[in-house]
Amino acid sequence: MDAQNYEIGLLGKGTDVKGKGSASMKMTGKLRALPDGGTEVAGISEITITGLLAQFGSRVVEEVSNQMF
C-alpha cells in the first residue's frame, strides 16, 4: 500500500487440487480526488491462467471478464 499516492496492490495465486492448472492475479488500484469532491477509482488487473482451465474454460473466463469490466 502506498498511502502517499493513494495506491494499493494485491497479489493472488491458486493451484488446482489435482495439480492440473493454476491461476495468478496482480491487481492495482488507485484513488484520485475530483474537483467536485468525488473520488475516481481506477483498477488494473492482470490474470494468468494455465492448465485445463485455460485450455477448456477460456470462453467462460472471457465472458465473465467482459461482464466485470
mmCIF file of C-alpha atoms in Angstrom:
data_model
loop_
_atom_site.group_PDB
_atom_site.id
_atom_site.type_symbol
_atom_site.label_atom_id
_atom_site.label_comp_id
_atom_site.label_asym_id
_atom_site.label_seq_id
_atom_site.Cartn_x
_atom_site.Cartn_y
_atom_site.Cartn_z
ATOM 1 C CA MET A 1 0.000 0.000 0.000
ATOM 2 C CA ASP A 2 1.293 3.420 -0.967
ATOM 3 C CA ALA A 3 -0.713 5.823 1.206
ATOM 4 C CA GLN A 4 1.068 8.901 -0.133
ATOM 5 C CA ASN A 5 -0.041 8.188 -3.723
ATOM 6 C CA TYR A 6 -3.340 6.501 -2.770
ATOM 7 C CA GLU A 7 -2.368 3.204 -4.421
ATOM 8 C CA ILE A 8 -2.788 -0.394 -3.357
ATOM 9 C CA GLY A 9 -1.557 -3.617 -4.930
ATOM 10 C CA LEU A 10 -2.896 -7.135 -4.454
ATOM 11 C CA LEU A 11 -1.426 -10.475 -5.491
ATOM 12 C CA GLY A 12 -3.222 -13.804 -5.553
ATOM 13 C CA LYS A 13 -2.242 -17.341 -6.561
ATOM 14 C CA GLY A 14 -4.037 -20.649 -6.670
ATOM 15 C CA THR A 15 -3.449 -24.191 -7.873
ATOM 16 C CA ASP A 16 -5.981 -26.830 -8.795
ATOM 17 C CA VAL A 17 -6.152 -29.512 -6.086
ATOM 18 C CA LYS A 18 -5.273 -32.149 -8.701
ATOM 19 C CA GLY A 19 -2.323 -30.090 -9.955
ATOM 20 C CA LYS A 20 -3.777 -29.726 -13.445
ATOM 21 C CA GLY A 21 -3.854 -25.958 -13.568
ATOM 22 C CA SER A 22 -3.197 -22.726 -11.765
ATOM 23 C CA ALA A 23 -4.099 -19.073 -11.766
ATOM 24 C CA SER A 24 -2.419 -15.913 -10.565
ATOM 25 C CA MET A 25 -3.609 -12.336 -10.383
ATOM 26 C CA LYS A 26 -1.999 -8.960 -9.887
ATOM 27 C CA MET A 27 -4.335 -6.057 -9.221
ATOM 28 C CA THR A 28 -3.513 -2.393 -8.708
ATOM 29 C CA GLY A 29 -5.973 0.218 -7.507
ATOM 30 C CA LYS A 30 -5.576 3.982 -7.376
ATOM 31 C CA LEU A 31 -7.766 6.739 -5.944
ATOM 32 C CA ARG A 32 -7.860 10.301 -7.267
ATOM 33 C CA ALA A 33 -9.728 13.259 -5.806
ATOM 34 C CA LEU A 34 -12.060 15.028 -8.242
ATOM 35 C CA PRO A 35 -12.731 18.785 -8.260
ATOM 36 C CA ASP A 36 -16.411 18.253 -7.364
ATOM 37 C CA GLY A 37 -15.434 16.469 -4.145
ATOM 38 C CA GLY A 38 -15.934 12.961 -5.523
ATOM 39 C CA THR A 39 -13.329 10.255 -5.921
ATOM 40 C CA GLU A 40 -12.262 8.416 -9.062
ATOM 41 C CA VAL A 41 -11.304 4.768 -8.576
ATOM 42 C CA ALA A 42 -9.103 3.152 -11.241
ATOM 43 C CA GLY A 43 -8.121 -0.502 -11.269
ATOM 44 C CA ILE A 44 -5.905 -2.688 -13.413
ATOM 45 C CA SER A 45 -5.963 -6.489 -13.247
ATOM 46 C CA GLU A 46 -3.562 -8.950 -14.834
ATOM 47 C CA ILE A 47 -4.675 -12.578 -14.668
ATOM 48 C CA THR A 48 -2.713 -15.614 -15.827
ATOM 49 C CA ILE A 49 -4.433 -18.991 -16.155
ATOM 50 C CA THR A 50 -2.676 -22.244 -17.039
ATOM 51 C CA GLY A 51 -3.626 -25.881 -17.461
ATOM 52 C CA LEU A 52 -7.079 -27.329 -18.100
ATOM 53 C CA LEU A 53 -8.956 -24.177 -17.140
ATOM 54 C CA ALA A 54 -7.002 -22.192 -19.704
ATOM 55 C CA GLN A 55 -7.445 -24.927 -22.280
ATOM 56 C CA PHE A 56 -11.161 -25.603 -21.891
ATOM 57 C CA GLY A 57 -12.537 -22.661 -19.940
ATOM 58 C CA SER A 58 -11.267 -19.734 -21.993
ATOM 59 C CA ARG A 59 -14.735 -18.818 -23.278
ATOM 60 C CA VAL A 60 -16.177 -18.777 -19.763
ATOM 61 C CA VAL A 61 -13.271 -16.721 -18.429
ATOM 62 C CA GLU A 62 -13.599 -14.212 -21.270
ATOM 63 C CA GLU A 63 -17.371 -13.927 -20.787
ATOM 64 C CA VAL A 64 -17.046 -13.301 -17.038
ATOM 65 C CA SER A 65 -14.248 -10.797 -17.621
ATOM 66 C CA ASN A 66 -16.401 -8.875 -20.096
ATOM 67 C CA GLN A 67 -19.238 -8.724 -17.560
ATOM 68 C CA MET A 68 -16.925 -7.461 -14.815
ATOM 69 C CA PHE A 69 -15.148 -4.783 -16.827
#
